[in-house]
Short mmCIF file of C-alpha atoms in Angstrom, two decimals:
data_model
loop_
_atom_site.label_atom_id
_atom_site.label_comp_id
_atom_site.label_asym_id
_atom_site.label_seq_id
_atom_site.Cartn_x
_atom_site.Cartn_y
_atom_site.Cartn_z
CA UNK A 1 -0.18 -0.26 -0.02
CA UNK A 2 2.83 2.59 1.01
CA UNK A 3 4.76 1.67 -2.53
CA UNK A 4 1.38 2.45 -4.31
CA UNK A 5 1.01 5.96 -2.51
CA UNK A 6 4.58 6.73 -3.07
CA UNK A 7 4.10 5.64 -7.29
CA UNK A 8 0.44 7.74 -6.82
CA UNK A 9 2.16 11.07 -5.49
CA UNK A 10 4.95 10.79 -8.34
CA UNK A 11 2.29 10.72 -11.01
CA UNK A 12 0.99 13.67 -9.31
CA UNK A 13 4.19 15.77 -9.53
CA UNK A 14 4.32 15.46 -13.35
CA UNK A 15 0.40 16.18 -14.10
CA UNK A 16 -0.19 19.43 -15.24
CA UNK A 17 -3.74 19.92 -14.56
CA UNK A 18 -7.04 18.06 -14.95
CA UNK A 19 -8.72 17.51 -18.34
CA UNK A 20 -12.03 17.08 -16.22
CA UNK A 21 -12.68 16.81 -12.41
CA UNK A 22 -10.21 14.49 -11.04
CA UNK A 23 -8.65 13.72 -14.04
CA UNK A 24 -4.47 13.78 -14.60
CA UNK A 25 -3.08 15.81 -17.92
CA UNK A 26 0.13 14.37 -18.93
CA UNK A 27 2.79 17.19 -19.49
CA UNK A 28 2.08 18.73 -22.81
CA UNK A 29 5.99 17.94 -23.60
CA UNK A 30 5.44 14.51 -22.87
CA UNK A 31 6.94 11.96 -20.26
CA UNK A 32 10.20 11.22 -18.80
CA UNK A 33 11.64 7.67 -18.14
CA UNK A 34 11.20 7.86 -14.17
CA UNK A 35 7.26 8.99 -15.21
CA UNK A 36 6.64 5.90 -17.20
CA UNK A 37 8.02 3.77 -14.68
CA UNK A 38 5.68 5.18 -11.60
CA UNK A 39 2.87 5.23 -13.85
CA UNK A 40 3.62 1.40 -14.67
CA UNK A 41 4.33 0.45 -11.15
CA UNK A 42 1.18 2.65 -10.32
CA UNK A 43 -1.00 -0.09 -12.39
CA UNK A 44 0.90 -3.12 -11.13
CA UNK A 45 3.52 -3.47 -13.55
CA UNK A 46 7.20 -4.28 -12.96
CA UNK A 47 9.48 -1.69 -14.60
CA UNK A 48 13.00 -1.31 -15.09
CA UNK A 49 14.28 1.78 -16.65
CA UNK A 50 17.48 1.90 -18.65
CA UNK A 51 18.86 3.67 -21.58
CA UNK A 52 19.06 2.33 -25.60
CA UNK A 53 22.22 3.03 -27.69
CA UNK A 54 20.94 6.57 -28.48
CA UNK A 55 21.00 7.42 -24.66
CA UNK A 56 17.02 7.28 -24.51
CA UNK A 57 15.23 5.80 -21.78
CA UNK A 58 14.22 2.34 -22.45
CA UNK A 59 11.89 0.46 -20.18
CA UNK A 60 11.36 -3.48 -19.81
CA UNK A 61 8.13 -4.88 -18.24
CA UNK A 62 5.75 -7.96 -18.77
CA UNK A 63 2.36 -8.66 -19.41
CA UNK A 64 0.39 -11.78 -19.41
CA UNK A 65 4.01 -13.92 -19.58
CA UNK A 66 5.01 -12.03 -22.25
CA UNK A 67 8.12 -9.55 -21.87
CA UNK A 68 8.23 -6.47 -23.70
CA UNK A 69 10.12 -3.06 -24.14
CA UNK A 70 9.07 0.56 -23.99
CA UNK A 71 11.50 2.55 -26.60
CA UNK A 72 11.08 6.44 -26.01
CA UNK A 73 11.03 8.85 -28.90
CA UNK A 74 10.94 12.08 -30.19
CA UNK A 75 12.82 13.48 -27.10
CA UNK A 76 13.94 16.70 -25.95
CA UNK A 77 16.34 15.95 -23.00
CA UNK A 78 14.73 13.33 -21.20
CA UNK A 79 10.90 14.50 -21.93
CA UNK A 80 9.73 12.24 -24.72
CA UNK A 81 6.64 12.89 -26.91
CA UNK A 82 5.77 9.05 -28.16
CA UNK A 83 6.10 5.63 -26.77
CA UNK A 84 6.56 2.42 -28.37
CA UNK A 85 5.72 -0.90 -26.85
CA UNK A 86 7.46 -3.69 -28.66
CA UNK A 87 7.42 -7.67 -28.25
CA UNK A 88 9.26 -10.44 -29.73
CA UNK A 89 8.82 -14.07 -30.06
CA UNK A 90 11.69 -16.77 -30.59
CA UNK A 91 9.89 -19.49 -32.07
CA UNK A 92 11.34 -22.94 -33.40
CA UNK A 93 10.39 -22.58 -36.81
CA UNK A 94 9.26 -19.11 -37.22
CA UNK A 95 6.35 -17.89 -38.83
CA UNK A 96 5.44 -17.44 -42.67
CA UNK A 97 5.17 -14.00 -44.27
CA UNK A 98 1.51 -14.96 -45.59
CA UNK A 99 0.73 -15.78 -41.80
CA UNK A 100 1.97 -12.09 -40.50
CA UNK A 101 0.25 -10.45 -43.30
CA UNK A 102 -2.89 -12.53 -42.32
CA UNK A 103 -2.54 -10.88 -38.76
CA UNK A 104 -1.61 -7.44 -40.07
CA UNK A 105 -4.47 -7.48 -42.42
CA UNK A 106 -6.88 -8.54 -39.70
CA UNK A 107 -5.94 -6.80 -36.74
CA UNK A 108 -5.89 -3.04 -35.78
CA UNK A 109 -3.17 -1.32 -33.42
CA UNK A 110 -0.67 -3.97 -33.05
CA UNK A 111 1.60 -4.14 -36.07
CA UNK A 112 3.35 -7.33 -36.64
CA UNK A 113 6.65 -8.18 -38.67
CA UNK A 114 9.49 -11.05 -39.20
CA UNK A 115 13.01 -10.61 -38.22
CA UNK A 116 15.84 -12.06 -40.46
CA UNK A 117 15.07 -15.96 -38.72
CA UNK A 118 11.22 -15.07 -39.24
CA UNK A 119 10.61 -14.92 -35.59
CA UNK A 120 7.64 -12.43 -35.02
CA UNK A 121 7.60 -8.91 -33.45
CA UNK A 122 4.83 -6.53 -32.60
CA UNK A 123 4.70 -3.20 -32.04
CA UNK A 124 2.23 -0.30 -30.84
CA UNK A 125 3.09 3.31 -31.00
CA UNK A 126 1.42 5.75 -28.14
CA UNK A 127 1.55 9.53 -28.34
CA UNK A 128 2.22 10.86 -24.69
CA UNK A 129 2.06 14.63 -25.43
CA UNK A 130 -0.26 17.44 -26.22
CA UNK A 131 -3.31 17.02 -23.75
CA UNK A 132 -3.36 13.30 -23.35
CA UNK A 133 -4.47 11.86 -20.01
CA UNK A 134 -3.56 8.99 -17.95
CA UNK A 135 -7.23 7.60 -18.62
CA UNK A 136 -6.04 7.53 -21.96
CA UNK A 137 -2.88 6.03 -21.49
CA UNK A 138 -4.34 3.29 -19.59
CA UNK A 139 -6.65 2.59 -22.24
CA UNK A 140 -3.77 2.33 -24.70
CA UNK A 141 -1.99 0.05 -22.12
CA UNK A 142 -4.94 -2.05 -22.20
CA UNK A 143 -5.22 -2.00 -25.72
CA UNK A 144 -1.73 -3.53 -25.68
CA UNK A 145 -2.26 -6.25 -23.07
CA UNK A 146 -5.75 -7.30 -25.12
CA UNK A 147 -3.60 -7.63 -28.19
CA UNK A 148 -0.86 -9.13 -27.04
CA UNK A 149 -2.99 -12.27 -25.89
CA UNK A 150 -4.46 -12.31 -29.27
CA UNK A 151 -1.51 -12.44 -30.69
CA UNK A 152 0.04 -15.09 -28.65
CA UNK A 153 -3.23 -17.30 -29.42
CA UNK A 154 -2.58 -16.43 -33.38
CA UNK A 155 0.92 -17.45 -33.33
CA UNK A 156 0.33 -20.79 -30.85
CA UNK A 157 2.71 -19.42 -28.67
#
């Protein structure tokens, strides 16, 4: 309970106002790595913050037994205006291009592609600037979770 209160206090520190009664608005310039960590932890997720090769924040987490990474884009200093949720699946025999095309044709939000070993990767992009609310961000997290679950079923993972 104490950790939850600390995380919620951290969220309040970088909210810039309210869109409606009691709804926190994300800073108009985006989010920092520690802010995204605080948000994920307040939602009950593990979140390990590091940096990518370009020096931008990067977070490792998991949902439903699937590890994922959050990459940060459109950054000025440590505040970034976009996030990308990404997960890869190491399959014994990989997938065919036809199978990935079937996914992409029949599903919105989560784009899929194959790496050079025909292992599938999925990505979901999220803007976190210009008046976005935490309610909207939580909705994006729910979509990510639902689509990852649907994708793992699709690939029999």
